mmCIF file of N, CA and C in Angstrom:
data_model
loop_
_atom_site.group_PDB
_atom_site.id
_atom_site.type_symbol
_atom_site.label_atom_id
_atom_site.label_comp_id
_atom_site.label_asym_id
_atom_site.label_seq_id
_atom_site.Cartn_x
_atom_site.Cartn_y
_atom_site.Cartn_z
ATOM 1 N N MET H 1 106.529 51.684 95.052
ATOM 2 C CA MET H 1 106.586 53.099 95.350
ATOM 3 C C MET H 1 106.315 53.261 96.846
ATOM 4 N N GLY H 2 107.202 53.970 97.508
ATOM 5 C CA GLY H 2 107.044 54.184 98.937
ATOM 6 C C GLY H 2 106.029 55.262 99.240
ATOM 7 N N LEU H 3 105.697 55.377 100.512
ATOM 8 C CA LEU H 3 104.730 56.395 100.938
ATOM 9 C C LEU H 3 105.248 57.804 100.690
ATOM 10 N N ASN H 4 106.548 58.016 100.886
ATOM 11 C CA ASN H 4 107.108 59.348 100.631
ATOM 12 C C ASN H 4 106.956 59.731 99.167
ATOM 13 N N ALA H 5 107.244 58.813 98.272
ATOM 14 C CA ALA H 5 107.120 59.091 96.841
ATOM 15 C C ALA H 5 105.670 59.379 96.473
ATOM 16 N N LEU H 6 104.753 58.633 97.035
ATOM 17 C CA LEU H 6 103.332 58.854 96.777
ATOM 18 C C LEU H 6 102.894 60.224 97.295
ATOM 19 N N PHE H 7 103.371 60.581 98.470
ATOM 20 C CA PHE H 7 103.064 61.883 99.067
ATOM 21 C C PHE H 7 103.555 63.017 98.161
ATOM 22 N N TYR H 8 104.805 62.916 97.685
ATOM 23 C CA TYR H 8 105.361 63.955 96.817
ATOM 24 C C TYR H 8 104.654 63.992 95.466
ATOM 25 N N LEU H 9 104.222 62.863 94.980
ATOM 26 C CA LEU H 9 103.474 62.810 93.725
ATOM 27 C C LEU H 9 102.135 63.537 93.866
ATOM 28 N N ILE H 10 101.465 63.317 94.972
ATOM 29 C CA ILE H 10 100.188 64.002 95.225
ATOM 30 C C ILE H 10 100.407 65.506 95.322
ATOM 31 N N ILE H 11 101.447 65.927 96.028
ATOM 32 C CA ILE H 11 101.750 67.361 96.146
ATOM 33 C C ILE H 11 102.054 67.948 94.771
ATOM 34 N N LEU H 12 102.793 67.233 93.955
ATOM 35 C CA LEU H 12 103.119 67.703 92.611
ATOM 36 C C LEU H 12 101.862 67.864 91.762
ATOM 37 N N ILE H 13 100.973 66.913 91.811
ATOM 38 C CA ILE H 13 99.724 66.983 91.041
ATOM 39 C C ILE H 13 98.877 68.168 91.491
ATOM 40 N N VAL H 14 98.751 68.362 92.796
ATOM 41 C CA VAL H 14 97.983 69.496 93.320
ATOM 42 C C VAL H 14 98.617 70.811 92.879
ATOM 43 N N ALA H 15 99.939 70.906 92.926
ATOM 44 C CA ALA H 15 100.626 72.132 92.517
ATOM 45 C C ALA H 15 100.397 72.418 91.034
ATOM 46 N N ILE H 16 100.468 71.398 90.204
ATOM 47 C CA ILE H 16 100.241 71.583 88.765
ATOM 48 C C ILE H 16 98.812 72.053 88.505
ATOM 49 N N LEU H 17 97.845 71.446 89.171
ATOM 50 C CA LEU H 17 96.448 71.862 89.002
ATOM 51 C C LEU H 17 96.236 73.289 89.477
ATOM 52 N N TRP H 18 96.876 73.670 90.565
ATOM 53 C CA TRP H 18 96.745 75.027 91.106
ATOM 54 C C TRP H 18 97.320 76.048 90.125
ATOM 55 N N VAL H 19 98.485 75.754 89.553
ATOM 56 C CA VAL H 19 99.109 76.660 88.589
ATOM 57 C C VAL H 19 98.246 76.768 87.331
ATOM 58 N N ARG H 20 97.749 75.642 86.829
ATOM 59 C CA ARG H 20 96.877 75.662 85.640
ATOM 60 C C ARG H 20 95.632 76.500 85.888
ATOM 61 N N SER H 21 95.056 76.362 87.076
ATOM 62 C CA SER H 21 93.866 77.129 87.421
ATOM 63 C C SER H 21 94.172 78.626 87.422
ATOM 64 N N GLY H 22 95.291 79.005 87.990
ATOM 65 C CA GLY H 22 95.684 80.417 88.018
ATOM 66 C C GLY H 22 95.906 80.980 86.628
ATOM 67 N N ILE H 23 96.552 80.201 85.775
ATOM 68 C CA ILE H 23 96.782 80.639 84.393
ATOM 69 C C ILE H 23 95.454 80.792 83.659
ATOM 70 N N GLN H 24 94.549 79.842 83.839
ATOM 71 C CA GLN H 24 93.247 79.903 83.170
ATOM 72 C C GLN H 24 92.440 81.107 83.643
ATOM 73 N N ARG H 25 92.470 81.379 84.938
ATOM 74 C CA ARG H 25 91.733 82.534 85.462
ATOM 75 C C ARG H 25 92.278 83.829 84.880
ATOM 76 N N ARG H 26 93.588 83.927 84.768
ATOM 77 C CA ARG H 26 94.194 85.129 84.187
ATOM 78 C C ARG H 26 93.777 85.274 82.720
ATOM 79 N N GLN H 27 93.769 84.172 81.977
ATOM 80 C CA GLN H 27 93.355 84.219 80.572
ATOM 81 C C GLN H 27 91.893 84.640 80.446
ATOM 82 N N ASP H 28 91.048 84.182 81.360
ATOM 83 C CA ASP H 28 89.630 84.552 81.330
ATOM 84 C C ASP H 28 89.455 86.049 81.553
ATOM 85 N N ILE H 29 90.209 86.614 82.475
ATOM 86 C CA ILE H 29 90.130 88.055 82.732
ATOM 87 C C ILE H 29 90.703 88.831 81.546
ATOM 88 N N MET H 30 91.788 88.334 80.963
ATOM 89 C CA MET H 30 92.382 89.011 79.813
ATOM 90 C C MET H 30 91.434 89.013 78.608
ATOM 91 N N ALA H 31 90.572 88.007 78.495
ATOM 92 C CA ALA H 31 89.571 87.995 77.424
ATOM 93 C C ALA H 31 88.603 89.162 77.605
ATOM 94 N N GLY H 32 88.234 89.458 78.844
ATOM 95 C CA GLY H 32 87.383 90.613 79.119
ATOM 96 C C GLY H 32 88.095 91.918 78.809
ATOM 97 N N LYS H 33 89.371 91.987 79.135
ATOM 98 C CA LYS H 33 90.160 93.187 78.835
ATOM 99 C C LYS H 33 90.241 93.405 77.327
ATOM 100 N N LYS H 34 90.437 92.327 76.587
ATOM 101 C CA LYS H 34 90.490 92.420 75.124
ATOM 102 C C LYS H 34 89.159 92.923 74.571
ATOM 103 N N TYR H 35 88.045 92.435 75.131
ATOM 104 C CA TYR H 35 86.725 92.900 74.703
ATOM 105 C C TYR H 35 86.628 94.417 74.891
ATOM 106 N N CYS H 36 87.084 94.902 76.042
ATOM 107 C CA CYS H 36 87.037 96.345 76.305
ATOM 108 C C CYS H 36 87.836 97.115 75.259
ATOM 109 N N GLU H 37 89.048 96.659 74.987
ATOM 110 C CA GLU H 37 89.899 97.341 74.014
ATOM 111 C C GLU H 37 89.257 97.365 72.632
ATOM 112 N N GLU H 38 88.616 96.277 72.242
ATOM 113 C CA GLU H 38 88.001 96.189 70.915
ATOM 114 C C GLU H 38 86.729 97.015 70.796
ATOM 115 N N ASN H 39 86.119 97.376 71.933
ATOM 116 C CA ASN H 39 84.836 98.083 71.900
ATOM 117 C C ASN H 39 84.897 99.479 72.503
ATOM 118 N N GLY H 40 86.086 100.036 72.636
ATOM 119 C CA GLY H 40 86.237 101.410 73.094
ATOM 120 C C GLY H 40 85.901 101.636 74.554
ATOM 121 N N LEU H 41 86.045 100.604 75.368
ATOM 122 C CA LEU H 41 85.784 100.716 76.801
ATOM 123 C C LEU H 41 87.103 100.720 77.559
ATOM 124 N N ILE H 42 87.097 101.306 78.734
ATOM 125 C CA ILE H 42 88.260 101.258 79.614
ATOM 126 C C ILE H 42 88.080 100.085 80.562
ATOM 127 N N PHE H 43 89.019 99.166 80.549
ATOM 128 C CA PHE H 43 88.999 98.020 81.461
ATOM 129 C C PHE H 43 89.396 98.514 82.845
ATOM 130 N N VAL H 44 88.533 98.261 83.836
ATOM 131 C CA VAL H 44 88.822 98.664 85.210
ATOM 132 C C VAL H 44 89.316 97.470 86.017
ATOM 133 N N ASP H 45 88.594 96.350 85.952
ATOM 134 C CA ASP H 45 88.963 95.175 86.746
ATOM 135 C C ASP H 45 88.169 93.966 86.259
ATOM 136 N N GLY H 46 88.611 92.820 86.646
ATOM 137 C CA GLY H 46 87.887 91.583 86.402
ATOM 138 C C GLY H 46 87.955 90.734 87.651
ATOM 139 N N LYS H 47 86.844 90.164 88.045
ATOM 140 C CA LYS H 47 86.806 89.315 89.240
ATOM 141 C C LYS H 47 86.194 87.976 88.884
ATOM 142 N N ILE H 48 86.816 86.925 89.383
ATOM 143 C CA ILE H 48 86.357 85.563 89.135
ATOM 144 C C ILE H 48 85.389 85.151 90.236
ATOM 145 N N PHE H 49 84.225 84.709 89.840
ATOM 146 C CA PHE H 49 83.255 84.124 90.756
ATOM 147 C C PHE H 49 83.063 82.663 90.352
ATOM 148 N N GLU H 50 82.369 81.909 91.158
ATOM 149 C CA GLU H 50 82.224 80.475 90.897
ATOM 150 C C GLU H 50 81.547 80.189 89.560
ATOM 151 N N GLN H 51 80.511 80.946 89.223
ATOM 152 C CA GLN H 51 79.724 80.665 88.022
ATOM 153 C C GLN H 51 80.020 81.598 86.846
ATOM 154 N N HIS H 52 80.746 82.699 87.081
ATOM 155 C CA HIS H 52 80.976 83.669 86.017
ATOM 156 C C HIS H 52 82.172 84.559 86.357
ATOM 157 N N ILE H 53 82.513 85.418 85.410
ATOM 158 C CA ILE H 53 83.530 86.441 85.609
ATOM 159 C C ILE H 53 82.817 87.782 85.523
ATOM 160 N N ARG H 54 83.157 88.695 86.414
ATOM 161 C CA ARG H 54 82.552 90.029 86.377
ATOM 162 C C ARG H 54 83.574 91.008 85.815
ATOM 163 N N LEU H 55 83.176 91.691 84.771
ATOM 164 C CA LEU H 55 84.003 92.690 84.111
ATOM 165 C C LEU H 55 83.558 94.074 84.569
ATOM 166 N N TYR H 56 84.483 94.837 85.132
ATOM 167 C CA TYR H 56 84.219 96.223 85.507
ATOM 168 C C TYR H 56 84.837 97.100 84.421
ATOM 169 N N PHE H 57 84.063 98.049 83.915
ATOM 170 C CA PHE H 57 84.512 98.864 82.792
ATOM 171 C C PHE H 57 84.038 100.301 82.969
ATOM 172 N N GLU H 58 84.541 101.167 82.089
ATOM 173 C CA GLU H 58 84.153 102.575 82.113
ATOM 174 C C GLU H 58 84.172 103.106 80.684
ATOM 175 N N LYS H 59 83.242 104.017 80.401
ATOM 176 C CA LYS H 59 83.231 104.703 79.108
ATOM 177 C C LYS H 59 82.676 106.100 79.319
ATOM 178 N N GLU H 60 83.467 107.084 78.936
ATOM 179 C CA GLU H 60 83.083 108.496 79.044
ATOM 180 C C GLU H 60 82.604 108.837 80.451
ATOM 181 N N GLY H 61 83.309 108.356 81.449
ATOM 182 C CA GLY H 61 82.988 108.658 82.839
ATOM 183 C C GLY H 61 81.889 107.812 83.449
ATOM 184 N N VAL H 62 81.239 106.988 82.649
ATOM 185 C CA VAL H 62 80.175 106.118 83.157
ATOM 186 C C VAL H 62 80.784 104.753 83.469
ATOM 187 N N LYS H 63 80.643 104.335 84.721
ATOM 188 C CA LYS H 63 81.176 103.042 85.145
ATOM 189 C C LYS H 63 80.075 101.997 85.120
ATOM 190 N N GLY H 64 80.465 100.767 84.877
ATOM 191 C CA GLY H 64 79.493 99.683 84.871
ATOM 192 C C GLY H 64 80.174 98.342 85.030
ATOM 193 N N TRP H 65 79.358 97.322 85.044
ATOM 194 C CA TRP H 65 79.879 95.954 85.120
ATOM 195 C C TRP H 65 78.946 95.030 84.363
ATOM 196 N N ALA H 66 79.500 93.919 83.918
ATOM 197 C CA ALA H 66 78.727 92.891 83.224
ATOM 198 C C ALA H 66 79.366 91.539 83.528
ATOM 199 N N ASN H 67 78.543 90.519 83.538
ATOM 200 C CA ASN H 67 79.019 89.168 83.831
ATOM 201 C C ASN H 67 79.129 88.359 82.549
ATOM 202 N N TYR H 68 80.160 87.518 82.495
ATOM 203 C CA TYR H 68 80.325 86.637 81.344
ATOM 204 C C TYR H 68 80.946 85.313 81.764
ATOM 205 N N THR H 69 80.806 84.350 80.877
ATOM 206 C CA THR H 69 81.490 83.069 81.009
ATOM 207 C C THR H 69 82.285 82.863 79.723
ATOM 208 N N ILE H 70 83.151 81.882 79.738
ATOM 209 C CA ILE H 70 83.928 81.539 78.553
ATOM 210 C C ILE H 70 83.476 80.156 78.098
ATOM 211 N N ASP H 71 83.067 80.046 76.825
ATOM 212 C CA ASP H 71 82.638 78.732 76.341
ATOM 213 C C ASP H 71 83.847 77.882 75.955
ATOM 214 N N LYS H 72 83.595 76.664 75.526
ATOM 215 C CA LYS H 72 84.696 75.735 75.237
ATOM 216 C C LYS H 72 85.558 76.184 74.061
ATOM 217 N N ASP H 73 85.036 77.096 73.231
ATOM 218 C CA ASP H 73 85.803 77.628 72.106
ATOM 219 C C ASP H 73 86.555 78.902 72.469
ATOM 220 N N GLY H 74 86.470 79.314 73.730
ATOM 221 C CA GLY H 74 87.167 80.508 74.192
ATOM 222 C C GLY H 74 86.425 81.805 73.920
ATOM 223 N N GLN H 75 85.152 81.721 73.564
ATOM 224 C CA GLN H 75 84.347 82.907 73.268
ATOM 225 C C GLN H 75 83.613 83.389 74.515
ATOM 226 N N LEU H 76 83.484 84.703 74.645
ATOM 227 C CA LEU H 76 82.739 85.267 75.769
ATOM 228 C C LEU H 76 81.251 85.047 75.562
ATOM 229 N N GLN H 77 80.577 84.577 76.585
ATOM 230 C CA GLN H 77 79.125 84.412 76.586
ATOM 231 C C GLN H 77 78.592 85.316 77.694
ATOM 232 N N TRP H 78 77.891 86.364 77.314
ATOM 233 C CA TRP H 78 77.424 87.342 78.295
ATOM 234 C C TRP H 78 76.207 86.824 79.029
ATOM 235 N N VAL H 79 76.178 87.083 80.322
ATOM 236 C CA VAL H 79 75.023 86.750 81.156
ATOM 237 C C VAL H 79 74.117 87.980 81.099
ATOM 238 N N LYS H 80 72.958 87.830 80.519
ATOM 239 C CA LYS H 80 71.981 88.908 80.300
ATOM 240 C C LYS H 80 72.483 89.879 79.244
ATOM 241 N N GLU H 81 73.152 90.976 79.623
ATOM 242 C CA GLU H 81 73.499 92.030 78.673
ATOM 243 C C GLU H 81 75.008 92.190 78.521
ATOM 244 N N THR H 82 75.422 92.632 77.327
ATOM 245 C CA THR H 82 76.825 92.979 77.108
ATOM 246 C C THR H 82 77.085 94.342 77.747
ATOM 247 N N PRO H 83 78.338 94.708 77.943
ATOM 248 C CA PRO H 83 78.621 96.047 78.475
ATOM 249 C C PRO H 83 78.039 97.161 77.609
ATOM 250 N N LEU H 84 78.098 97.003 76.292
ATOM 251 C CA LEU H 84 77.558 98.045 75.417
ATOM 252 C C LEU H 84 76.046 98.177 75.571
ATOM 253 N N GLU H 85 75.345 97.064 75.738
ATOM 254 C CA GLU H 85 73.896 97.118 75.970
ATOM 255 C C GLU H 85 73.593 97.785 77.311
ATOM 256 N N LYS H 86 74.396 97.509 78.315
ATOM 257 C CA LYS H 86 74.185 98.138 79.627
ATOM 258 C C LYS H 86 74.382 99.647 79.541
ATOM 259 N N LEU H 87 75.362 100.080 78.760
ATOM 260 C CA LEU H 87 75.604 101.514 78.617
ATOM 261 C C LEU H 87 74.459 102.204 77.883
ATOM 262 N N GLN H 88 73.806 101.517 76.953
ATOM 263 C CA GLN H 88 72.679 102.106 76.234
ATOM 264 C C GLN H 88 71.516 102.393 77.174
ATOM 265 N N HIS H 89 71.357 101.561 78.210
ATOM 266 C CA HIS H 89 70.256 101.745 79.157
ATOM 267 C C HIS H 89 70.552 102.817 80.193
ATOM 268 N N HIS H 90 71.806 103.235 80.260
ATOM 269 C CA HIS H 90 72.187 104.220 81.289
ATOM 270 C C HIS H 90 71.771 105.601 80.898
#
């Protein structure tokens, strides 16, 4: 295998990993959106951070946010409080 072929192989691997990462991040945000729909919340936005995803939501004019991670089974694991618990304290 020549150097050019090795170079293109490395670029291909990096591109595949980049695309997979983008797809996974979108799926993680969509899981938060689904949670909002199932619990009567308005999904405002989702932002990916290194250690968690931040879900921005609204209910009856009250805006809030909550952090979550996704476990290996694809389930949301809330950091501290769920959005519904946060709304109860408001």
